[in-house]
C-alpha positions as a LaTeX table, in Angstrom:
\begin{tabular}{lrrr}
\hline
Residue & $x$ (\AA) & $y$ (\AA) & $z$ (\AA) \\
\hline
Arg1 & 195.29 & 164.79 & $-202.47$ \\
Val2 & 191.50 & 164.66 & $-202.39$ \\
Ser3 & 189.65 & 164.71 & $-199.09$ \\
Lys4 & 185.92 & 164.18 & $-198.67$ \\
Gly5 & 186.24 & 165.08 & $-195.00$ \\
Gly6 & 186.68 & 163.36 & $-191.69$ \\
Phe7 & 186.34 & 164.23 & $-188.04$ \\
Gly8 & 186.14 & 167.97 & $-187.35$ \\
Glu9 & 187.87 & 167.75 & $-184.00$ \\
Tyr10 & 190.91 & 166.03 & $-185.56$ \\
Ala11 & 191.00 & 168.60 & $-188.36$ \\
Tyr12 & 190.95 & 171.37 & $-185.76$ \\
Ile13 & 193.81 & 169.82 & $-183.79$ \\
Ile14 & 195.90 & 169.16 & $-186.92$ \\
Ser15 & 195.33 & 172.71 & $-188.16$ \\
Lys16 & 196.43 & 174.19 & $-184.82$ \\
Leu17 & 199.45 & 171.88 & $-184.76$ \\
Cys18 & 200.50 & 172.88 & $-188.29$ \\
Lys19 & 200.16 & 176.55 & $-187.37$ \\
Thr20 & 202.39 & 176.17 & $-184.31$ \\
Met21 & 204.98 & 174.03 & $-186.14$ \\
Thr22 & 205.80 & 176.63 & $-188.79$ \\
Asp23 & 208.32 & 179.43 & $-188.46$ \\
Ser24 & 206.53 & 181.58 & $-191.00$ \\
Lys25 & 203.20 & 180.95 & $-192.73$ \\
Phe26 & 200.97 & 177.90 & $-192.60$ \\
Ile27 & 199.93 & 177.46 & $-196.25$ \\
Val28 & 197.36 & 174.95 & $-197.51$ \\
Ala29 & 197.26 & 173.98 & $-201.18$ \\
Val30 & 193.97 & 172.60 & $-202.50$ \\
Pro31 & 194.70 & 171.04 & $-205.89$ \\
Arg32 & 191.26 & 169.41 & $-206.14$ \\
Arg33 & 188.86 & 168.82 & $-203.23$ \\
Ala34 & 189.09 & 169.67 & $-199.55$ \\
Lys35 & 185.63 & 168.92 & $-198.19$ \\
Ser36 & 184.14 & 169.16 & $-194.70$ \\
Ala37 & 186.88 & 168.47 & $-192.14$ \\
Ala38 & 189.55 & 169.23 & $-194.75$ \\
Thr39 & 187.92 & 172.65 & $-195.15$ \\
Met40 & 188.03 & 173.01 & $-191.37$ \\
Leu41 & 191.76 & 172.26 & $-191.43$ \\
Ala42 & 192.27 & 174.84 & $-194.20$ \\
Leu43 & 190.49 & 177.57 & $-192.21$ \\
Gly44 & 193.40 & 177.57 & $-189.78$ \\
Ala45 & 195.89 & 178.35 & $-192.53$ \\
Asp46 & 197.36 & 181.78 & $-193.21$ \\
Glu47 & 196.89 & 181.19 & $-196.92$ \\
Ile48 & 194.79 & 178.77 & $-198.95$ \\
His49 & 196.03 & 178.29 & $-202.51$ \\
Met50 & 193.34 & 177.24 & $-204.99$ \\
Gly51 & 193.33 & 176.65 & $-208.74$ \\
Asn52 & 190.63 & 176.32 & $-211.36$ \\
Ala53 & 189.74 & 172.77 & $-210.27$ \\
Ser54 & 189.98 & 173.43 & $-206.52$ \\
Gln55 & 187.02 & 173.05 & $-204.18$ \\
Leu56 & 186.38 & 173.63 & $-200.53$ \\
Gly57 & 183.17 & 172.25 & $-199.11$ \\
Pro58 & 180.65 & 172.78 & $-196.36$ \\
Ile59 & 181.65 & 171.77 & $-192.85$ \\
Asp60 & 178.66 & 169.51 & $-192.34$ \\
Pro61 & 179.10 & 166.75 & $-189.78$ \\
Gln62 & 177.91 & 163.30 & $-190.80$ \\
Ile63 & 176.47 & 160.67 & $-188.46$ \\
Ser64 & 176.42 & 157.10 & $-189.75$ \\
Gly65 & 176.71 & 158.44 & $-193.30$ \\
Met66 & 173.82 & 160.89 & $-192.92$ \\
Pro67 & 174.14 & 164.66 & $-192.57$ \\
Ala68 & 173.61 & 165.59 & $-188.94$ \\
Leu69 & 171.76 & 168.71 & $-190.00$ \\
Gly70 & 169.32 & 166.63 & $-192.07$ \\
Ile71 & 167.98 & 164.43 & $-189.29$ \\
Leu72 & 165.85 & 166.99 & $-187.43$ \\
Pro73 & 164.27 & 168.45 & $-190.60$ \\
Ala74 & 163.48 & 164.89 & $-191.73$ \\
Leu75 & 161.79 & 164.16 & $-188.39$ \\
Lys76 & 159.74 & 167.36 & $-188.70$ \\
Met77 & 158.68 & 166.34 & $-192.20$ \\
Ile78 & 157.62 & 162.91 & $-190.96$ \\
Ala79 & 155.65 & 164.56 & $-188.14$ \\
Gln80 & 153.79 & 166.68 & $-190.72$ \\
Val81 & 152.94 & 163.57 & $-192.77$ \\
Val82 & 151.69 & 161.79 & $-189.64$ \\
Glu83 & 149.62 & 164.83 & $-188.67$ \\
Arg84 & 147.90 & 164.74 & $-192.07$ \\
Asn85 & 147.66 & 160.92 & $-192.05$ \\
Pro86 & 147.26 & 159.73 & $-188.43$ \\
Gly87 & 147.05 & 156.10 & $-189.54$ \\
Ser88 & 150.68 & 156.24 & $-190.64$ \\
Ala89 & 152.03 & 156.97 & $-187.14$ \\
Asn90 & 152.76 & 153.35 & $-186.22$ \\
Met91 & 154.46 & 152.61 & $-189.54$ \\
Phe92 & 156.74 & 155.65 & $-189.19$ \\
Ala93 & 157.45 & 154.85 & $-185.54$ \\
Gln94 & 158.58 & 151.34 & $-186.46$ \\
Tyr95 & 160.74 & 152.67 & $-189.28$ \\
Leu96 & 162.38 & 155.30 & $-187.07$ \\
Ile97 & 163.08 & 152.79 & $-184.29$ \\
Lys98 & 165.02 & 150.69 & $-186.80$ \\
Ser99 & 166.69 & 153.59 & $-188.62$ \\
Ile100 & 167.77 & 156.23 & $-186.11$ \\
Lys101 & 169.41 & 155.82 & $-182.76$ \\
Leu102 & 167.74 & 158.03 & $-180.18$ \\
Glu103 & 171.06 & 159.48 & $-179.00$ \\
His104 & 171.77 & 160.74 & $-182.53$ \\
Ile105 & 168.75 & 163.04 & $-182.49$ \\
Gly106 & 169.99 & 165.22 & $-179.64$ \\
Phe107 & 173.57 & 164.95 & $-180.79$ \\
Cys108 & 172.86 & 166.52 & $-184.21$ \\
Asp109 & 172.55 & 170.13 & $-183.12$ \\
Arg110 & 175.42 & 169.85 & $-180.69$ \\
Val111 & 177.87 & 168.43 & $-183.24$ \\
Ala112 & 176.98 & 171.18 & $-185.73$ \\
Glu113 & 177.48 & 173.88 & $-183.09$ \\
Ser114 & 180.82 & 172.27 & $-182.17$ \\
Ser115 & 181.86 & 172.66 & $-185.81$ \\
Val116 & 180.93 & 176.35 & $-185.64$ \\
Gln117 & 183.00 & 176.74 & $-182.47$ \\
Tyr118 & 186.06 & 175.09 & $-184.02$ \\
Ala119 & 185.77 & 177.22 & $-187.17$ \\
Ile120 & 185.46 & 180.40 & $-185.08$ \\
Arg121 & 188.58 & 179.52 & $-183.11$ \\
Leu122 & 190.57 & 178.97 & $-186.31$ \\
Leu123 & 189.24 & 182.06 & $-188.10$ \\
Arg124 & 189.63 & 184.54 & $-185.25$ \\
Thr125 & 193.41 & 184.50 & $-185.73$ \\
Lys126 & 192.90 & 186.45 & $-188.98$ \\
Pro127 & 192.66 & 190.20 & $-188.26$ \\
Phe128 & 191.12 & 190.94 & $-191.69$ \\
Leu129 & 188.15 & 188.65 & $-190.85$ \\
Ile130 & 187.65 & 189.57 & $-187.20$ \\
Asp131 & 184.30 & 191.34 & $-187.71$ \\
Arg132 & 182.85 & 188.42 & $-189.68$ \\
Val133 & 184.29 & 185.34 & $-187.95$ \\
Glu134 & 181.02 & 183.97 & $-186.55$ \\
Glu135 & 179.11 & 184.76 & $-189.74$ \\
Ile136 & 181.70 & 182.91 & $-191.84$ \\
Ala137 & 181.78 & 179.91 & $-189.49$ \\
Arg138 & 177.99 & 179.62 & $-189.57$ \\
Gln139 & 177.98 & 179.95 & $-193.34$ \\
Phe140 & 180.37 & 177.01 & $-193.74$ \\
Val141 & 178.28 & 174.87 & $-191.36$ \\
Tyr142 & 174.67 & 175.87 & $-192.11$ \\
Glu143 & 174.44 & 177.61 & $-195.49$ \\
Tyr144 & 175.10 & 174.76 & $-197.91$ \\
Lys145 & 172.59 & 171.92 & $-198.21$ \\
Ser146 & 174.83 & 169.19 & $-199.62$ \\
His147 & 178.04 & 167.61 & $-198.37$ \\
Asn148 & 179.32 & 167.75 & $-201.95$ \\
Phe149 & 178.47 & 171.42 & $-202.57$ \\
Val150 & 181.28 & 173.11 & $-204.50$ \\
Ile151 & 182.87 & 176.18 & $-202.96$ \\
Asp152 & 185.22 & 177.14 & $-205.78$ \\
Ala153 & 188.08 & 179.64 & $-205.60$ \\
Glu154 & 185.87 & 182.57 & $-206.61$ \\
Glu155 & 183.31 & 181.86 & $-203.89$ \\
Ala156 & 186.08 & 181.18 & $-201.37$ \\
Val157 & 187.51 & 184.66 & $-202.08$ \\
Asn158 & 184.05 & 186.16 & $-201.59$ \\
Ile159 & 183.73 & 184.42 & $-198.21$ \\
Leu160 & 187.27 & 184.57 & $-196.85$ \\
Ser161 & 188.82 & 187.43 & $-198.89$ \\
Ser162 & 191.80 & 187.63 & $-201.18$ \\
Asp163 & 193.93 & 188.18 & $-198.07$ \\
Met164 & 193.51 & 184.46 & $-197.39$ \\
Ile165 & 192.63 & 182.82 & $-200.72$ \\
Tyr166 & 195.30 & 182.83 & $-203.40$ \\
Arg167 & 194.05 & 181.86 & $-206.83$ \\
Asp168 & 196.59 & 179.92 & $-208.86$ \\
Thr169 & 195.35 & 180.33 & $-212.39$ \\
\hline
\end{tabular}
């Protein structure tokens, strides 16, 4: 199956449920794409099996189809344009009123940090990653600049180790 993502909190709950429902190992197979929330779900597994066409993706929350982590940088960029061109302030203000809900602005950082927290909770069950759990969680949430960024099997091994990623070649 291919997954472009979903809700991180549901992925977290499903991952924890799968882990508790197994008598041995919780194994995730990624035949093609497991993006965003599907990556979150996979982080709770004991093993992630990936092939040559497999991809994980960044855990980057989306709000109304826009990356949550892109809203604040966009607002800062608009502020810089307005600073250089004061006459454009009203035009940008009208555009922003129509385009972005005020509650989304404050929510952006919080939803990203929630994703980090969920990833940390799933990863800290892996003794071989214990010293790098927060670093790995932050990498999946903040490092990649596109929702569609490809984290292939080789990169996944570099991030999560061959103790977790099994390459089916």
